[in-house]
Amino acid sequence: MATQMPEVQGAYGDLPVIVFPEGEAPKGLKVVELEEGNGPMVRRGDTVTVNYHGQVWGNDTAFDSSFERHQPASFGIGVGQVIKGWDQTVPGHNVGSRLLVSIPPEYGYGSRGVPQAGIGPDDTLEFVIDIIATR
């Protein structure tokens, strides 16, 4: 049986709630466009502004959430300023889109993880990303 992606409750702009299915995390890098925006397309090399909510597969709480801080984040995309999983999945989507991205360790923080954030070396990360702007 194929592993399912989590369910995301909440619309674009709302604090997302991630509901995990039974079983193991999906294998490989996966992205699902939950809502398609109609703004400009994000391209590699752009500076993108997003709200995001990240949880380790199966955990009840976020390890990082700009939604919870009420402070969107801006950074270069596709240029190595963020983890590989973001660089490879955010470009090609439009402003106004809500994405669900499943990131295995090799596209996230690798074999070291981020212990202070509760991210282990074998953890799959689930992010809900709302694309606010690109330039």
Tab-separated table of N, CA and C in Angstrom:
chain	number	residue	atom	x	y	z
A	1	MET	N	0.841	-1.183	0.000
A	1	MET	CA	0.000	0.000	0.000
A	1	MET	C	0.887	1.247	0.000
A	2	ALA	N	0.566	2.188	-0.847
A	2	ALA	CA	1.348	3.421	-0.938
A	2	ALA	C	1.141	4.262	0.318
A	3	THR	N	2.214	4.883	0.744
A	3	THR	CA	2.131	5.762	1.904
A	3	THR	C	1.440	7.050	1.500
A	4	GLN	N	0.520	7.494	2.323
A	4	GLN	CA	-0.239	8.701	2.032
A	4	GLN	C	0.470	9.925	2.560
A	5	MET	N	0.201	11.046	1.906
A	5	MET	CA	0.636	12.332	2.428
A	5	MET	C	-0.315	12.706	3.559
A	6	PRO	N	0.145	13.563	4.468
A	6	PRO	CA	-0.746	14.031	5.538
A	6	PRO	C	-1.893	14.860	4.966
A	7	GLU	N	-2.929	15.017	5.773
A	7	GLU	CA	-4.038	15.910	5.438
A	7	GLU	C	-3.716	17.265	6.064
A	8	VAL	N	-4.061	18.335	5.353
A	8	VAL	CA	-3.853	19.682	5.884
A	8	VAL	C	-5.204	20.355	6.036
A	9	GLN	N	-5.486	20.807	7.251
A	9	GLN	CA	-6.720	21.531	7.527
A	9	GLN	C	-6.385	23.019	7.564
A	10	GLY	N	-7.280	23.820	6.991
A	10	GLY	CA	-7.083	25.263	6.935
A	10	GLY	C	-6.794	25.708	5.515
A	11	ALA	N	-7.240	26.907	5.201
A	11	ALA	CA	-7.066	27.476	3.867
A	11	ALA	C	-5.816	28.356	3.846
A	12	TYR	N	-5.428	28.770	2.656
A	12	TYR	CA	-4.313	29.698	2.466
A	12	TYR	C	-4.460	30.863	3.447
A	13	GLY	N	-3.391	31.168	4.158
A	13	GLY	CA	-3.398	32.271	5.113
A	13	GLY	C	-3.742	31.864	6.534
A	14	ASP	N	-4.380	30.692	6.695
A	14	ASP	CA	-4.734	30.198	8.030
A	14	ASP	C	-3.592	29.363	8.594
A	15	LEU	N	-3.458	29.357	9.920
A	15	LEU	CA	-2.515	28.451	10.570
A	15	LEU	C	-2.918	27.027	10.200
A	16	PRO	N	-2.036	26.284	9.522
A	16	PRO	CA	-2.412	24.929	9.111
A	16	PRO	C	-2.369	23.942	10.274
A	17	VAL	N	-3.199	22.918	10.158
A	17	VAL	CA	-3.160	21.785	11.074
A	17	VAL	C	-2.833	20.566	10.205
A	18	ILE	N	-1.742	19.894	10.552
A	18	ILE	CA	-1.304	18.717	9.794
A	18	ILE	C	-1.787	17.473	10.522
A	19	VAL	N	-2.532	16.614	9.804
A	19	VAL	CA	-3.056	15.370	10.358
A	19	VAL	C	-2.346	14.221	9.633
A	20	PHE	N	-1.597	13.437	10.411
A	20	PHE	CA	-0.797	12.365	9.824
A	20	PHE	C	-1.593	11.081	9.700
A	21	PRO	N	-1.457	10.389	8.556
A	21	PRO	CA	-2.078	9.067	8.417
A	21	PRO	C	-1.270	8.031	9.187
A	22	GLU	N	-1.817	6.849	9.332
A	22	GLU	CA	-1.082	5.738	9.954
A	22	GLU	C	0.087	5.360	9.054
A	23	GLY	N	1.112	4.823	9.659
A	23	GLY	CA	2.217	4.281	8.869
A	23	GLY	C	3.405	5.207	8.776
A	24	GLU	N	4.307	4.808	7.891
A	24	GLU	CA	5.567	5.511	7.718
A	24	GLU	C	5.416	6.731	6.827
A	25	ALA	N	6.421	7.594	6.899
A	25	ALA	CA	6.465	8.785	6.044
A	25	ALA	C	6.652	8.365	4.586
A	26	PRO	N	6.178	9.194	3.658
A	26	PRO	CA	6.408	8.904	2.237
A	26	PRO	C	7.906	8.862	1.936
A	27	LYS	N	8.279	8.101	0.950
A	27	LYS	CA	9.674	8.027	0.520
A	27	LYS	C	9.920	9.087	-0.548
A	28	GLY	N	11.071	9.707	-0.495
A	28	GLY	CA	11.450	10.687	-1.512
A	28	GLY	C	10.851	12.057	-1.259
A	29	LEU	N	11.260	12.997	-2.091
A	29	LEU	CA	10.802	14.380	-2.019
A	29	LEU	C	9.461	14.492	-2.728
A	30	LYS	N	8.452	15.013	-2.024
A	30	LYS	CA	7.096	15.106	-2.599
A	30	LYS	C	6.544	16.503	-2.363
A	31	VAL	N	5.774	16.990	-3.329
A	31	VAL	CA	5.078	18.268	-3.161
A	31	VAL	C	3.666	18.119	-3.714
A	32	VAL	N	2.696	18.641	-2.955
A	32	VAL	CA	1.302	18.674	-3.374
A	32	VAL	C	0.860	20.131	-3.306
A	33	GLU	N	0.325	20.632	-4.413
A	33	GLU	CA	-0.217	21.989	-4.418
A	33	GLU	C	-1.648	21.911	-3.901
A	34	LEU	N	-1.854	22.370	-2.670
A	34	LEU	CA	-3.168	22.306	-2.030
A	34	LEU	C	-4.098	23.386	-2.564
A	35	GLU	N	-3.552	24.556	-2.836
A	35	GLU	CA	-4.289	25.661	-3.452
A	35	GLU	C	-3.370	26.295	-4.471
A	36	GLU	N	-3.894	26.558	-5.667
A	36	GLU	CA	-3.095	27.184	-6.716
A	36	GLU	C	-3.323	28.682	-6.704
A	37	GLY	N	-2.236	29.422	-6.574
A	37	GLY	CA	-2.319	30.876	-6.616
A	37	GLY	C	-2.364	31.384	-8.042
A	38	ASN	N	-2.737	32.647	-8.202
A	38	ASN	CA	-2.798	33.238	-9.545
A	38	ASN	C	-1.812	34.389	-9.693
A	39	GLY	N	-0.855	34.492	-8.764
A	39	GLY	CA	0.166	35.534	-8.841
A	39	GLY	C	1.337	35.091	-9.707
A	40	PRO	N	2.405	35.885	-9.686
A	40	PRO	CA	3.599	35.555	-10.482
A	40	PRO	C	4.210	34.221	-10.052
A	41	MET	N	4.862	33.553	-10.996
A	41	MET	CA	5.507	32.275	-10.711
A	41	MET	C	6.853	32.516	-10.032
A	42	VAL	N	7.147	31.707	-9.007
A	42	VAL	CA	8.447	31.752	-8.336
A	42	VAL	C	9.470	31.076	-9.238
A	43	ARG	N	10.608	31.757	-9.425
A	43	ARG	CA	11.694	31.204	-10.241
A	43	ARG	C	12.960	31.094	-9.397
A	44	ARG	N	13.810	30.139	-9.764
A	44	ARG	CA	15.096	29.997	-9.066
A	44	ARG	C	15.831	31.334	-9.108
A	45	GLY	N	16.398	31.713	-7.961
A	45	GLY	CA	17.114	32.980	-7.876
A	45	GLY	C	16.260	34.121	-7.358
A	46	ASP	N	14.945	33.925	-7.316
A	46	ASP	CA	14.053	34.955	-6.764
A	46	ASP	C	14.234	35.043	-5.253
A	47	THR	N	13.826	36.186	-4.698
A	47	THR	CA	13.641	36.294	-3.253
A	47	THR	C	12.159	36.066	-3.010
A	48	VAL	N	11.854	35.040	-2.241
A	48	VAL	CA	10.472	34.644	-1.996
A	48	VAL	C	10.106	34.989	-0.555
A	49	THR	N	8.858	35.410	-0.352
A	49	THR	CA	8.323	35.639	0.984
A	49	THR	C	7.222	34.622	1.211
A	50	VAL	N	7.333	33.903	2.334
A	50	VAL	CA	6.407	32.808	2.623
A	50	VAL	C	6.001	32.823	4.091
A	51	ASN	N	4.883	32.188	4.368
A	51	ASN	CA	4.557	31.720	5.711
A	51	ASN	C	4.689	30.208	5.639
A	52	TYR	N	5.223	29.604	6.688
A	52	TYR	CA	5.427	28.155	6.677
A	52	TYR	C	5.186	27.570	8.057
A	53	HIS	N	4.906	26.278	8.052
A	53	HIS	CA	4.648	25.523	9.277
A	53	HIS	C	5.318	24.176	9.080
A	54	GLY	N	6.322	23.847	9.923
A	54	GLY	CA	7.070	22.611	9.755
A	54	GLY	C	6.920	21.677	10.931
A	55	GLN	N	6.629	20.406	10.632
A	55	GLN	CA	6.537	19.378	11.659
A	55	GLN	C	7.316	18.156	11.217
A	56	VAL	N	7.919	17.482	12.193
A	56	VAL	CA	8.514	16.172	11.937
A	56	VAL	C	7.355	15.190	11.756
A	57	TRP	N	7.504	14.266	10.782
A	57	TRP	CA	6.466	13.261	10.514
A	57	TRP	C	6.012	12.625	11.824
A	58	GLY	N	4.705	12.684	12.083
A	58	GLY	CA	4.111	12.033	13.234
A	58	GLY	C	4.078	12.863	14.511
A	59	ASN	N	4.785	13.986	14.559
A	59	ASN	CA	4.779	14.824	15.766
A	59	ASN	C	3.539	15.711	15.804
A	60	ASP	N	3.108	16.037	17.014
A	60	ASP	CA	1.902	16.846	17.202
A	60	ASP	C	2.158	18.341	17.115
A	61	THR	N	3.411	18.749	17.302
A	61	THR	CA	3.703	20.180	17.345
A	61	THR	C	4.738	20.559	16.304
A	62	ALA	N	4.724	21.828	15.937
A	62	ALA	CA	5.671	22.343	14.948
A	62	ALA	C	7.046	22.522	15.576
A	63	PHE	N	8.104	22.248	14.784
A	63	PHE	CA	9.452	22.587	15.229
A	63	PHE	C	9.780	24.019	14.819
A	64	ASP	N	9.039	24.551	13.837
A	64	ASP	CA	9.225	25.935	13.408
A	64	ASP	C	7.983	26.350	12.637
A	65	SER	N	7.502	27.561	12.904
A	65	SER	CA	6.296	28.033	12.234
A	65	SER	C	6.278	29.557	12.190
A	66	SER	N	6.406	30.112	10.986
A	66	SER	CA	6.280	31.565	10.851
A	66	SER	C	4.829	31.987	11.089
A	67	PHE	N	3.884	31.070	10.840
A	67	PHE	CA	2.476	31.367	11.143
A	67	PHE	C	2.313	31.680	12.627
A	68	GLU	N	2.913	30.827	13.479
A	68	GLU	CA	2.780	31.002	14.920
A	68	GLU	C	3.490	32.260	15.415
A	69	ARG	N	4.557	32.662	14.720
A	69	ARG	CA	5.280	33.896	15.093
A	69	ARG	C	4.623	35.136	14.500
A	70	HIS	N	3.675	34.942	13.571
A	70	HIS	CA	3.047	36.058	12.851
A	70	HIS	C	4.100	36.896	12.135
A	71	GLN	N	5.098	36.212	11.568
A	71	GLN	CA	6.209	36.894	10.907
A	71	GLN	C	6.643	36.094	9.681
A	72	PRO	N	6.176	36.483	8.469
A	72	PRO	CA	6.619	35.778	7.267
A	72	PRO	C	8.145	35.832	7.123
A	73	ALA	N	8.693	34.905	6.364
A	73	ALA	CA	10.131	34.822	6.125
A	73	ALA	C	10.422	35.104	4.653
A	74	SER	N	11.551	35.758	4.388
A	74	SER	CA	12.002	36.032	3.015
A	74	SER	C	13.431	35.518	2.846
A	75	PHE	N	13.699	34.902	1.688
A	75	PHE	CA	15.039	34.374	1.412
A	75	PHE	C	15.129	34.056	-0.075
A	76	GLY	N	16.365	33.906	-0.538
A	76	GLY	CA	16.591	33.462	-1.906
A	76	GLY	C	16.187	32.007	-2.043
A	77	ILE	N	15.558	31.680	-3.172
A	77	ILE	CA	15.104	30.299	-3.387
A	77	ILE	C	15.843	29.711	-4.590
A	78	GLY	N	16.238	28.459	-4.455
A	78	GLY	CA	16.941	27.785	-5.542
A	78	GLY	C	18.418	28.124	-5.595
A	79	VAL	N	18.920	28.778	-4.538
A	79	VAL	CA	20.313	29.229	-4.531
A	79	VAL	C	21.076	28.772	-3.288
A	80	GLY	N	20.541	27.802	-2.539
A	80	GLY	CA	21.251	27.240	-1.404
A	80	GLY	C	21.107	27.995	-0.086
A	81	GLN	N	20.166	28.936	0.004
A	81	GLN	CA	19.958	29.658	1.268
A	81	GLN	C	19.070	28.877	2.237
A	82	VAL	N	18.337	27.892	1.715
A	82	VAL	CA	17.454	27.063	2.532
A	82	VAL	C	17.746	25.594	2.220
A	83	ILE	N	17.087	24.681	2.914
A	83	ILE	CA	17.321	23.258	2.666
A	83	ILE	C	16.957	22.882	1.223
A	84	LYS	N	17.621	21.838	0.722
A	84	LYS	CA	17.444	21.407	-0.673
A	84	LYS	C	15.989	21.132	-1.024
A	85	GLY	N	15.247	20.562	-0.072
A	85	GLY	CA	13.850	20.232	-0.340
A	85	GLY	C	13.026	21.450	-0.725
A	86	TRP	N	13.306	22.589	-0.096
A	86	TRP	CA	12.620	23.839	-0.459
A	86	TRP	C	13.105	24.330	-1.818
A	87	ASP	N	14.429	24.341	-2.007
A	87	ASP	CA	14.997	24.838	-3.268
A	87	ASP	C	14.450	24.077	-4.471
A	88	GLN	N	14.122	22.803	-4.281
A	88	GLN	CA	13.675	21.982	-5.403
A	88	GLN	C	12.156	21.946	-5.575
A	89	THR	N	11.387	22.409	-4.588
A	89	THR	CA	9.924	22.296	-4.717
A	89	THR	C	9.184	23.624	-4.818
A	90	VAL	N	9.720	24.698	-4.272
A	90	VAL	CA	8.991	25.975	-4.284
A	90	VAL	C	9.023	26.650	-5.663
A	91	PRO	N	10.187	26.695	-6.357
A	91	PRO	CA	10.167	27.290	-7.698
A	91	PRO	C	9.183	26.551	-8.610
A	92	GLY	N	8.519	27.318	-9.447
A	92	GLY	CA	7.531	26.741	-10.365
A	92	GLY	C	6.108	26.873	-9.875
A	93	HIS	N	5.932	27.357	-8.653
A	93	HIS	CA	4.588	27.587	-8.115
A	93	HIS	C	4.314	29.084	-8.046
A	94	ASN	N	3.041	29.448	-8.069
A	94	ASN	CA	2.648	30.853	-8.128
A	94	ASN	C	2.412	31.455	-6.748
A	95	VAL	N	2.625	32.766	-6.664
A	95	VAL	CA	2.234	33.511	-5.471
A	95	VAL	C	0.747	33.258	-5.240
A	96	GLY	N	0.395	33.037	-3.986
A	96	GLY	CA	-0.981	32.702	-3.625
A	96	GLY	C	-1.213	31.211	-3.489
A	97	SER	N	-0.179	30.411	-3.750
A	97	SER	CA	-0.304	28.953	-3.639
A	97	SER	C	-0.019	28.495	-2.216
A	98	ARG	N	-0.688	27.407	-1.833
A	98	ARG	CA	-0.392	26.701	-0.577
A	98	ARG	C	0.143	25.330	-0.972
A	99	LEU	N	1.337	25.006	-0.478
A	99	LEU	CA	1.996	23.743	-0.788
A	99	LEU	C	2.112	22.880	0.460
A	100	LEU	N	2.059	21.571	0.266
A	100	LEU	CA	2.439	20.593	1.276
A	100	LEU	C	3.673	19.893	0.725
A	101	VAL	N	4.793	20.003	1.446
A	101	VAL	CA	6.051	19.432	0.982
A	101	VAL	C	6.545	18.410	2.007
A	102	SER	N	6.838	17.211	1.526
A	102	SER	CA	7.384	16.140	2.355
A	102	SER	C	8.866	16.003	1.998
A	103	ILE	N	9.726	16.192	3.009
A	103	ILE	CA	11.166	16.278	2.762
A	103	ILE	C	11.899	15.197	3.559
A	104	PRO	N	12.481	14.206	2.851
A	104	PRO	CA	13.275	13.194	3.551
A	104	PRO	C	14.596	13.802	4.022
A	105	PRO	N	15.306	13.111	4.948
A	105	PRO	CA	16.519	13.684	5.534
A	105	PRO	C	17.549	14.178	4.518
A	106	GLU	N	17.721	13.449	3.421
A	106	GLU	CA	18.763	13.840	2.467
A	106	GLU	C	18.441	15.161	1.752
A	107	TYR	N	17.206	15.608	1.794
A	107	TYR	CA	16.822	16.910	1.232
A	107	TYR	C	16.542	17.939	2.323
A	108	GLY	N	16.739	17.503	3.586
A	108	GLY	CA	16.496	18.384	4.726
A	108	GLY	C	17.793	18.730	5.418
A	109	TYR	N	17.938	18.217	6.646
A	109	TYR	CA	19.106	18.555	7.451
A	109	TYR	C	20.135	17.438	7.518
A	110	GLY	N	19.911	16.362	6.748
A	110	GLY	CA	20.900	15.310	6.624
A	110	GLY	C	21.089	14.486	7.885
A	111	SER	N	22.213	13.783	7.940
A	111	SER	CA	22.468	12.803	8.986
A	111	SER	C	22.666	13.410	10.368
A	112	ARG	N	22.893	14.723	10.436
A	112	ARG	CA	23.044	15.361	11.750
A	112	ARG	C	21.717	15.785	12.351
A	113	GLY	N	20.720	16.037	11.486
A	113	GLY	CA	19.460	16.564	11.988
A	113	GLY	C	19.679	17.936	12.604
A	114	VAL	N	18.740	18.353	13.432
A	114	VAL	CA	18.859	19.589	14.205
A	114	VAL	C	18.330	19.261	15.603
A	115	PRO	N	19.184	18.659	16.439
A	115	PRO	CA	18.718	18.190	17.748
A	115	PRO	C	18.023	19.270	18.580
A	116	GLN	N	18.526	20.506	18.549
A	116	GLN	CA	17.910	21.564	19.357
A	116	GLN	C	16.488	21.885	18.907
A	117	ALA	N	16.141	21.527	17.661
A	117	ALA	CA	14.779	21.732	17.160
A	117	ALA	C	13.960	20.444	17.248
A	118	GLY	N	14.571	19.367	17.753
A	118	GLY	CA	13.861	18.094	17.850
A	118	GLY	C	13.832	17.316	16.547
A	119	ILE	N	14.763	17.630	15.626
A	119	ILE	CA	14.820	16.950	14.325
A	119	ILE	C	15.964	15.943	14.360
A	120	GLY	N	15.603	14.666	14.245
A	120	GLY	CA	16.595	13.598	14.265
A	120	GLY	C	17.177	13.343	12.884
A	121	PRO	N	18.232	12.532	12.810
A	121	PRO	CA	18.910	12.274	11.538
A	121	PRO	C	18.073	11.504	10.518
A	122	ASP	N	17.039	10.789	10.970
A	122	ASP	CA	16.214	9.987	10.057
A	122	ASP	C	14.812	10.568	9.881
A	123	ASP	N	14.589	11.787	10.366
A	123	ASP	CA	13.237	12.358	10.350
A	123	ASP	C	12.855	12.922	8.986
A	124	THR	N	11.626	12.627	8.589
A	124	THR	CA	11.024	13.264	7.411
A	124	THR	C	10.281	14.497	7.901
A	125	LEU	N	10.464	15.595	7.189
A	125	LEU	CA	9.854	16.872	7.548
A	125	LEU	C	8.655	17.146	6.660
A	126	GLU	N	7.591	17.634	7.259
A	126	GLU	CA	6.391	18.033	6.524
A	126	GLU	C	6.227	19.543	6.701
A	127	PHE	N	6.169	20.243	5.580
A	127	PHE	CA	5.980	21.691	5.603
A	127	PHE	C	4.710	22.066	4.856
A	128	VAL	N	3.950	22.991	5.433
A	128	VAL	CA	2.906	23.686	4.699
A	128	VAL	C	3.479	25.068	4.417
A	129	ILE	N	3.481	25.453	3.146
A	129	ILE	CA	4.105	26.705	2.717
A	129	ILE	C	3.083	27.535	1.946
A	130	ASP	N	2.822	28.751	2.417
A	130	ASP	CA	1.992	29.711	1.682
A	130	ASP	C	2.934	30.712	1.021
A	131	ILE	N	2.881	30.803	-0.300
A	131	ILE	CA	3.746	31.731	-1.034
A	131	ILE	C	3.061	33.090	-1.095
A	132	ILE	N	3.681	34.078	-0.444
A	132	ILE	CA	3.102	35.410	-0.308
A	132	ILE	C	3.556	36.356	-1.412
A	133	ALA	N	4.861	36.315	-1.748
A	133	ALA	CA	5.404	37.240	-2.749
A	133	ALA	C	6.678	36.661	-3.327
A	134	THR	N	7.049	37.166	-4.498
A	134	THR	CA	8.340	36.820	-5.110
A	134	THR	C	8.834	38.045	-5.860
A	135	ARG	N	10.157	38.191	-5.837
A	135	ARG	CA	10.765	39.303	-6.606
A	135	ARG	C	12.158	38.892	-7.052
